[in-house]
Amino acid sequence: MAHPAFRKFNEQETSQIAQISESLLMPRQIQAQLCSQRESDRPVILQDIYNQVKKIKKDKLKGRRPIDALIDTLHQENFVWSSARDSEGHITSLFFTHPLAIKLLHGFPHVILMDCTYKTNKYKMPLFHIVGFSSTNKTFSGAFCLMKNETEPSYTWALNQYIEKILNNTNLVPHPFIVIEGDLALKNSLKKLFLE
């Protein structure tokens, strides 16, 4: 294995790694692509690619925390969003949806699926996902909410944002069918907000 100084990526390779990583290819796929295009027999080490992708992501943050960069992106891309903060100013919940998703929910309001993933994102927060179904049985993302936990107050806050940002602002009738898994906290919040 060559010394890191001899494995350094040139400007073209660095640019190519940045471009390829934007398309969400895995580092191993980036490695294969670089190896096939490299004219010299210098090795392309997988760890070097991981390091370069990490550096690219850090540079994109420009000193901001990841959550602040996400909020900046939501602003720039005209998302509809709201956040809840604790007493120290840290974000505890972040609800967001795109105007096109709101139009889809307005066009196909009959069946909505609500589900929450576990802490599998970089923020280590559950992601509450609201999914709609088109008339051709295709699914689309209606809204998302990063929550501090999967408790009834967190679901109630997320559902209140959904009502305020999507249902109230678009004259959309409440959905006749809401499909959920057996999450009791979500079920209780839905009963409280939609059935009472």
PDB file of C-alpha atoms in Angstrom:
ATOM      1  CA  MET A   1       0.000   0.000   0.000  1.00  0.00           C
ATOM      2  CA  ALA A   2       1.379   3.391  -0.972  1.00  0.00           C
ATOM      3  CA  HIS A   3       1.983   6.210   1.487  1.00  0.00           C
ATOM      4  CA  PRO A   4      -1.041   8.582   1.704  1.00  0.00           C
ATOM      5  CA  ALA A   5       0.974  11.377   0.075  1.00  0.00           C
ATOM      6  CA  PHE A   6       1.268   9.245  -3.088  1.00  0.00           C
ATOM      7  CA  ARG A   7      -2.414   8.250  -3.025  1.00  0.00           C
ATOM      8  CA  LYS A   8      -3.705  11.814  -2.923  1.00  0.00           C
ATOM      9  CA  PHE A   9      -6.531  12.533  -5.352  1.00  0.00           C
ATOM     10  CA  ASN A  10      -5.864  15.047  -8.099  1.00  0.00           C
ATOM     11  CA  GLU A  11      -8.229  17.973  -8.689  1.00  0.00           C
ATOM     12  CA  GLN A  12     -10.236  16.134 -11.346  1.00  0.00           C
ATOM     13  CA  GLU A  13     -10.695  13.065  -9.115  1.00  0.00           C
ATOM     14  CA  THR A  14     -11.698  15.231  -6.148  1.00  0.00           C
ATOM     15  CA  SER A  15     -14.306  16.962  -8.298  1.00  0.00           C
ATOM     16  CA  GLN A  16     -15.502  13.611  -9.643  1.00  0.00           C
ATOM     17  CA  ILE A  17     -15.862  12.163  -6.127  1.00  0.00           C
ATOM     18  CA  ALA A  18     -17.934  15.191  -5.094  1.00  0.00           C
ATOM     19  CA  GLN A  19     -20.163  14.837  -8.144  1.00  0.00           C
ATOM     20  CA  ILE A  20     -20.600  11.070  -7.801  1.00  0.00           C
ATOM     21  CA  SER A  21     -21.296  11.232  -4.062  1.00  0.00           C
ATOM     22  CA  GLU A  22     -24.114  13.727  -4.788  1.00  0.00           C
ATOM     23  CA  SER A  23     -25.843  10.956  -6.743  1.00  0.00           C
ATOM     24  CA  LEU A  24     -25.746   8.848  -3.560  1.00  0.00           C
ATOM     25  CA  LEU A  25     -23.435   6.136  -4.881  1.00  0.00           C
ATOM     26  CA  MET A  26     -21.686   4.108  -2.213  1.00  0.00           C
ATOM     27  CA  PRO A  27     -17.929   4.633  -1.691  1.00  0.00           C
ATOM     28  CA  ARG A  28     -17.220   1.153  -3.114  1.00  0.00           C
ATOM     29  CA  GLN A  29     -19.012   2.151  -6.339  1.00  0.00           C
ATOM     30  CA  ILE A  30     -17.060   5.419  -6.434  1.00  0.00           C
ATOM     31  CA  GLN A  31     -13.864   3.394  -5.984  1.00  0.00           C
ATOM     32  CA  ALA A  32     -14.743   1.107  -8.904  1.00  0.00           C
ATOM     33  CA  GLN A  33     -15.513   4.058 -11.145  1.00  0.00           C
ATOM     34  CA  LEU A  34     -12.249   5.832 -10.268  1.00  0.00           C
ATOM     35  CA  CYS A  35     -10.217   2.654 -10.794  1.00  0.00           C
ATOM     36  CA  SER A  36     -11.728   2.116 -14.233  1.00  0.00           C
ATOM     37  CA  GLN A  37     -10.916   5.679 -15.290  1.00  0.00           C
ATOM     38  CA  ARG A  38      -7.490   6.096 -13.697  1.00  0.00           C
ATOM     39  CA  GLU A  39      -4.652   5.902 -16.196  1.00  0.00           C
ATOM     40  CA  SER A  40      -1.907   5.253 -13.662  1.00  0.00           C
ATOM     41  CA  ASP A  41      -1.627   2.158 -11.513  1.00  0.00           C
ATOM     42  CA  ARG A  42      -1.810   4.158  -8.289  1.00  0.00           C
ATOM     43  CA  PRO A  43      -4.190   2.376  -5.920  1.00  0.00           C
ATOM     44  CA  VAL A  44      -7.581   3.798  -5.017  1.00  0.00           C
ATOM     45  CA  ILE A  45      -8.041   2.919  -1.359  1.00  0.00           C
ATOM     46  CA  LEU A  46     -11.604   2.718  -0.061  1.00  0.00           C
ATOM     47  CA  GLN A  47     -10.734   4.548   3.176  1.00  0.00           C
ATOM     48  CA  ASP A  48      -9.389   7.469   1.114  1.00  0.00           C
ATOM     49  CA  ILE A  49     -12.789   7.730  -0.576  1.00  0.00           C
ATOM     50  CA  TYR A  50     -14.606   7.637   2.774  1.00  0.00           C
ATOM     51  CA  ASN A  51     -12.296  10.384   4.032  1.00  0.00           C
ATOM     52  CA  GLN A  52     -12.831  12.518   0.916  1.00  0.00           C
ATOM     53  CA  VAL A  53     -16.634  12.161   1.068  1.00  0.00           C
ATOM     54  CA  LYS A  54     -16.541  13.086   4.770  1.00  0.00           C
ATOM     55  CA  LYS A  55     -14.440  16.166   3.959  1.00  0.00           C
ATOM     56  CA  ILE A  56     -16.876  17.186   1.194  1.00  0.00           C
ATOM     57  CA  LYS A  57     -19.817  16.908   3.604  1.00  0.00           C
ATOM     58  CA  LYS A  58     -17.958  18.910   6.259  1.00  0.00           C
ATOM     59  CA  ASP A  59     -17.066  21.621   3.726  1.00  0.00           C
ATOM     60  CA  LYS A  60     -20.724  21.861   2.680  1.00  0.00           C
ATOM     61  CA  LEU A  61     -21.734  22.583   6.273  1.00  0.00           C
ATOM     62  CA  LYS A  62     -19.524  25.718   6.279  1.00  0.00           C
ATOM     63  CA  GLY A  63     -19.162  25.528  10.058  1.00  0.00           C
ATOM     64  CA  ARG A  64     -22.882  25.016  10.684  1.00  0.00           C
ATOM     65  CA  ARG A  65     -24.405  22.168  12.652  1.00  0.00           C
ATOM     66  CA  PRO A  66     -26.135  19.582  10.405  1.00  0.00           C
ATOM     67  CA  ILE A  67     -29.591  20.550  11.699  1.00  0.00           C
ATOM     68  CA  ASP A  68     -28.912  24.222  10.892  1.00  0.00           C
ATOM     69  CA  ALA A  69     -27.790  23.247   7.385  1.00  0.00           C
ATOM     70  CA  LEU A  70     -31.026  21.264   6.990  1.00  0.00           C
ATOM     71  CA  ILE A  71     -33.101  24.283   8.039  1.00  0.00           C
ATOM     72  CA  ASP A  72     -31.181  26.489   5.582  1.00  0.00           C
ATOM     73  CA  THR A  73     -31.959  23.968   2.833  1.00  0.00           C
ATOM     74  CA  LEU A  74     -35.650  23.942   3.795  1.00  0.00           C
ATOM     75  CA  HIS A  75     -35.667  27.751   3.456  1.00  0.00           C
ATOM     76  CA  GLN A  76     -33.832  27.730   0.121  1.00  0.00           C
ATOM     77  CA  GLU A  77     -36.032  25.026  -1.402  1.00  0.00           C
ATOM     78  CA  ASN A  78     -39.291  26.703  -0.248  1.00  0.00           C
ATOM     79  CA  PHE A  79     -40.399  23.877   2.030  1.00  0.00           C
ATOM     80  CA  VAL A  80     -43.258  24.447   4.463  1.00  0.00           C
ATOM     81  CA  TRP A  81     -41.814  23.692   7.895  1.00  0.00           C
ATOM     82  CA  SER A  82     -41.936  24.387  11.620  1.00  0.00           C
ATOM     83  CA  SER A  83     -39.850  23.414  14.613  1.00  0.00           C
ATOM     84  CA  ALA A  84     -40.162  22.978  18.357  1.00  0.00           C
ATOM     85  CA  ARG A  85     -37.266  23.822  20.661  1.00  0.00           C
ATOM     86  CA  ASP A  86     -36.427  23.039  24.256  1.00  0.00           C
ATOM     87  CA  SER A  87     -35.534  25.631  26.919  1.00  0.00           C
ATOM     88  CA  GLU A  88     -31.910  25.686  25.716  1.00  0.00           C
ATOM     89  CA  GLY A  89     -32.918  26.394  22.116  1.00  0.00           C
ATOM     90  CA  HIS A  90     -32.160  22.904  20.772  1.00  0.00           C
ATOM     91  CA  ILE A  91     -34.557  21.570  18.153  1.00  0.00           C
ATOM     92  CA  THR A  92     -36.709  18.776  19.562  1.00  0.00           C
ATOM     93  CA  SER A  93     -39.046  18.371  16.570  1.00  0.00           C
ATOM     94  CA  LEU A  94     -38.874  19.459  12.946  1.00  0.00           C
ATOM     95  CA  PHE A  95     -41.905  19.117  10.661  1.00  0.00           C
ATOM     96  CA  PHE A  96     -41.469  19.691   6.919  1.00  0.00           C
ATOM     97  CA  THR A  97     -43.232  19.169   3.617  1.00  0.00           C
ATOM     98  CA  HIS A  98     -42.826  20.443   0.078  1.00  0.00           C
ATOM     99  CA  PRO A  99     -45.529  22.514  -1.681  1.00  0.00           C
ATOM    100  CA  LEU A 100     -45.761  19.813  -4.380  1.00  0.00           C
ATOM    101  CA  ALA A 101     -46.446  17.203  -1.687  1.00  0.00           C
ATOM    102  CA  ILE A 102     -49.243  19.401  -0.352  1.00  0.00           C
ATOM    103  CA  LYS A 103     -50.745  19.533  -3.857  1.00  0.00           C
ATOM    104  CA  LEU A 104     -50.555  15.744  -4.096  1.00  0.00           C
ATOM    105  CA  LEU A 105     -52.225  15.354  -0.690  1.00  0.00           C
ATOM    106  CA  HIS A 106     -54.920  17.762  -1.851  1.00  0.00           C
ATOM    107  CA  GLY A 107     -55.412  15.790  -5.081  1.00  0.00           C
ATOM    108  CA  PHE A 108     -55.419  12.369  -3.401  1.00  0.00           C
ATOM    109  CA  PRO A 109     -56.841  12.843   0.122  1.00  0.00           C
ATOM    110  CA  HIS A 110     -58.576   9.488   0.551  1.00  0.00           C
ATOM    111  CA  VAL A 111     -55.953   7.208   2.146  1.00  0.00           C
ATOM    112  CA  ILE A 112     -52.935   8.243   4.222  1.00  0.00           C
ATOM    113  CA  LEU A 113     -50.336   5.977   5.799  1.00  0.00           C
ATOM    114  CA  MET A 114     -48.447   7.155   8.887  1.00  0.00           C
ATOM    115  CA  ASP A 115     -45.343   5.410  10.150  1.00  0.00           C
ATOM    116  CA  CYS A 116     -42.303   6.208  12.235  1.00  0.00           C
ATOM    117  CA  THR A 117     -38.797   4.881  11.668  1.00  0.00           C
ATOM    118  CA  TYR A 118     -36.397   4.395  14.502  1.00  0.00           C
ATOM    119  CA  LYS A 119     -33.324   6.536  15.067  1.00  0.00           C
ATOM    120  CA  THR A 120     -31.633   5.616  11.778  1.00  0.00           C
ATOM    121  CA  ASN A 121     -30.721   9.148  10.653  1.00  0.00           C
ATOM    122  CA  LYS A 122     -27.738  11.307  11.521  1.00  0.00           C
ATOM    123  CA  TYR A 123     -29.827  13.290  14.007  1.00  0.00           C
ATOM    124  CA  LYS A 124     -30.612  10.127  16.034  1.00  0.00           C
ATOM    125  CA  MET A 125     -34.277  11.123  16.076  1.00  0.00           C
ATOM    126  CA  PRO A 126     -37.302   9.068  15.000  1.00  0.00           C
ATOM    127  CA  LEU A 127     -38.617  10.127  11.586  1.00  0.00           C
ATOM    128  CA  PHE A 128     -42.415  10.301  11.348  1.00  0.00           C
ATOM    129  CA  HIS A 129     -43.444   9.811   7.708  1.00  0.00           C
ATOM    130  CA  ILE A 130     -46.835  10.653   6.223  1.00  0.00           C
ATOM    131  CA  VAL A 131     -47.434   8.853   2.925  1.00  0.00           C
ATOM    132  CA  GLY A 132     -50.216   9.392   0.403  1.00  0.00           C
ATOM    133  CA  PHE A 133     -51.586   7.108  -2.309  1.00  0.00           C
ATOM    134  CA  SER A 134     -52.388   8.257  -5.832  1.00  0.00           C
ATOM    135  CA  SER A 135     -55.296   6.978  -7.912  1.00  0.00           C
ATOM    136  CA  THR A 136     -52.879   4.540  -9.591  1.00  0.00           C
ATOM    137  CA  ASN A 137     -51.814   3.104  -6.203  1.00  0.00           C
ATOM    138  CA  LYS A 138     -48.430   4.836  -6.319  1.00  0.00           C
ATOM    139  CA  THR A 139     -47.173   6.186  -3.019  1.00  0.00           C
ATOM    140  CA  PHE A 140     -45.737   9.641  -2.424  1.00  0.00           C
ATOM    141  CA  SER A 141     -44.223  11.339   0.595  1.00  0.00           C
ATOM    142  CA  GLY A 142     -46.652  13.851   2.034  1.00  0.00           C
ATOM    143  CA  ALA A 143     -44.728  15.147   5.028  1.00  0.00           C
ATOM    144  CA  PHE A 144     -41.960  14.297   7.486  1.00  0.00           C
ATOM    145  CA  CYS A 145     -41.290  15.093  11.112  1.00  0.00           C
ATOM    146  CA  LEU A 146     -38.086  14.475  13.041  1.00  0.00           C
ATOM    147  CA  MET A 147     -39.188  13.942  16.659  1.00  0.00           C
ATOM    148  CA  LYS A 148     -37.276  13.620  19.918  1.00  0.00           C
ATOM    149  CA  ASN A 149     -39.177  10.423  20.773  1.00  0.00           C
ATOM    150  CA  GLU A 150     -42.220   8.335  19.877  1.00  0.00           C
ATOM    151  CA  THR A 151     -44.490   9.532  22.660  1.00  0.00           C
ATOM    152  CA  GLU A 152     -48.027  10.859  22.519  1.00  0.00           C
ATOM    153  CA  PRO A 153     -46.940  14.512  23.027  1.00  0.00           C
ATOM    154  CA  SER A 154     -44.451  14.212  20.135  1.00  0.00           C
ATOM    155  CA  TYR A 155     -47.054  12.689  17.828  1.00  0.00           C
ATOM    156  CA  THR A 156     -49.616  15.273  18.914  1.00  0.00           C
ATOM    157  CA  TRP A 157     -47.191  18.090  18.056  1.00  0.00           C
ATOM    158  CA  ALA A 158     -46.422  16.531  14.646  1.00  0.00           C
ATOM    159  CA  LEU A 159     -50.107  15.960  13.850  1.00  0.00           C
ATOM    160  CA  ASN A 160     -50.974  19.506  14.924  1.00  0.00           C
ATOM    161  CA  GLN A 161     -48.363  20.777  12.448  1.00  0.00           C
ATOM    162  CA  TYR A 162     -49.887  18.548   9.786  1.00  0.00           C
ATOM    163  CA  ILE A 163     -53.346  19.963  10.508  1.00  0.00           C
ATOM    164  CA  GLU A 164     -52.102  23.562  10.629  1.00  0.00           C
ATOM    165  CA  LYS A 165     -49.721  23.478   7.645  1.00  0.00           C
ATOM    166  CA  ILE A 166     -51.597  21.125   5.320  1.00  0.00           C
ATOM    167  CA  LEU A 167     -55.235  20.592   6.262  1.00  0.00           C
ATOM    168  CA  ASN A 168     -56.120  24.122   7.411  1.00  0.00           C
ATOM    169  CA  ASN A 169     -54.108  25.984   4.789  1.00  0.00           C
ATOM    170  CA  THR A 170     -55.494  24.064   1.825  1.00  0.00           C
ATOM    171  CA  ASN A 171     -59.128  23.413   2.778  1.00  0.00           C
ATOM    172  CA  LEU A 172     -58.279  19.727   2.575  1.00  0.00           C
ATOM    173  CA  VAL A 173     -60.874  17.548   4.247  1.00  0.00           C
ATOM    174  CA  PRO A 174     -59.573  15.182   6.932  1.00  0.00           C
ATOM    175  CA  HIS A 175     -58.660  11.838   5.435  1.00  0.00           C
ATOM    176  CA  PRO A 176     -61.377   9.172   5.576  1.00  0.00           C
ATOM    177  CA  PHE A 177     -58.752   6.400   5.975  1.00  0.00           C
ATOM    178  CA  ILE A 178     -55.549   6.716   7.972  1.00  0.00           C
ATOM    179  CA  VAL A 179     -53.450   3.550   8.090  1.00  0.00           C
ATOM    180  CA  ILE A 180     -50.983   3.033  10.949  1.00  0.00           C
ATOM    181  CA  GLU A 181     -49.127   0.153  12.557  1.00  0.00           C
ATOM    182  CA  GLY A 182     -49.942  -0.742  16.148  1.00  0.00           C
ATOM    183  CA  ASP A 183     -48.285   2.340  17.680  1.00  0.00           C
ATOM    184  CA  LEU A 184     -50.471   3.179  20.683  1.00  0.00           C
ATOM    185  CA  ALA A 185     -49.091   6.715  21.159  1.00  0.00           C
ATOM    186  CA  LEU A 186     -49.844   7.592  17.523  1.00  0.00           C
ATOM    187  CA  LYS A 187     -53.287   5.969  17.751  1.00  0.00           C
ATOM    188  CA  ASN A 188     -54.140   8.014  20.868  1.00  0.00           C
ATOM    189  CA  SER A 189     -52.976  11.257  19.245  1.00  0.00           C
ATOM    190  CA  LEU A 190     -55.025  10.537  16.119  1.00  0.00           C
ATOM    191  CA  LYS A 191     -58.142   9.817  18.199  1.00  0.00           C
ATOM    192  CA  LYS A 192     -57.680  13.022  20.151  1.00  0.00           C
ATOM    193  CA  LEU A 193     -57.156  15.250  17.108  1.00  0.00           C
ATOM    194  CA  PHE A 194     -59.326  13.658  14.432  1.00  0.00           C
ATOM    195  CA  LEU A 195     -62.197  11.967  16.282  1.00  0.00           C
ATOM    196  CA  GLU A 196     -62.982  14.374  19.120  1.00  0.00           C
TER     197      GLU A 196
END
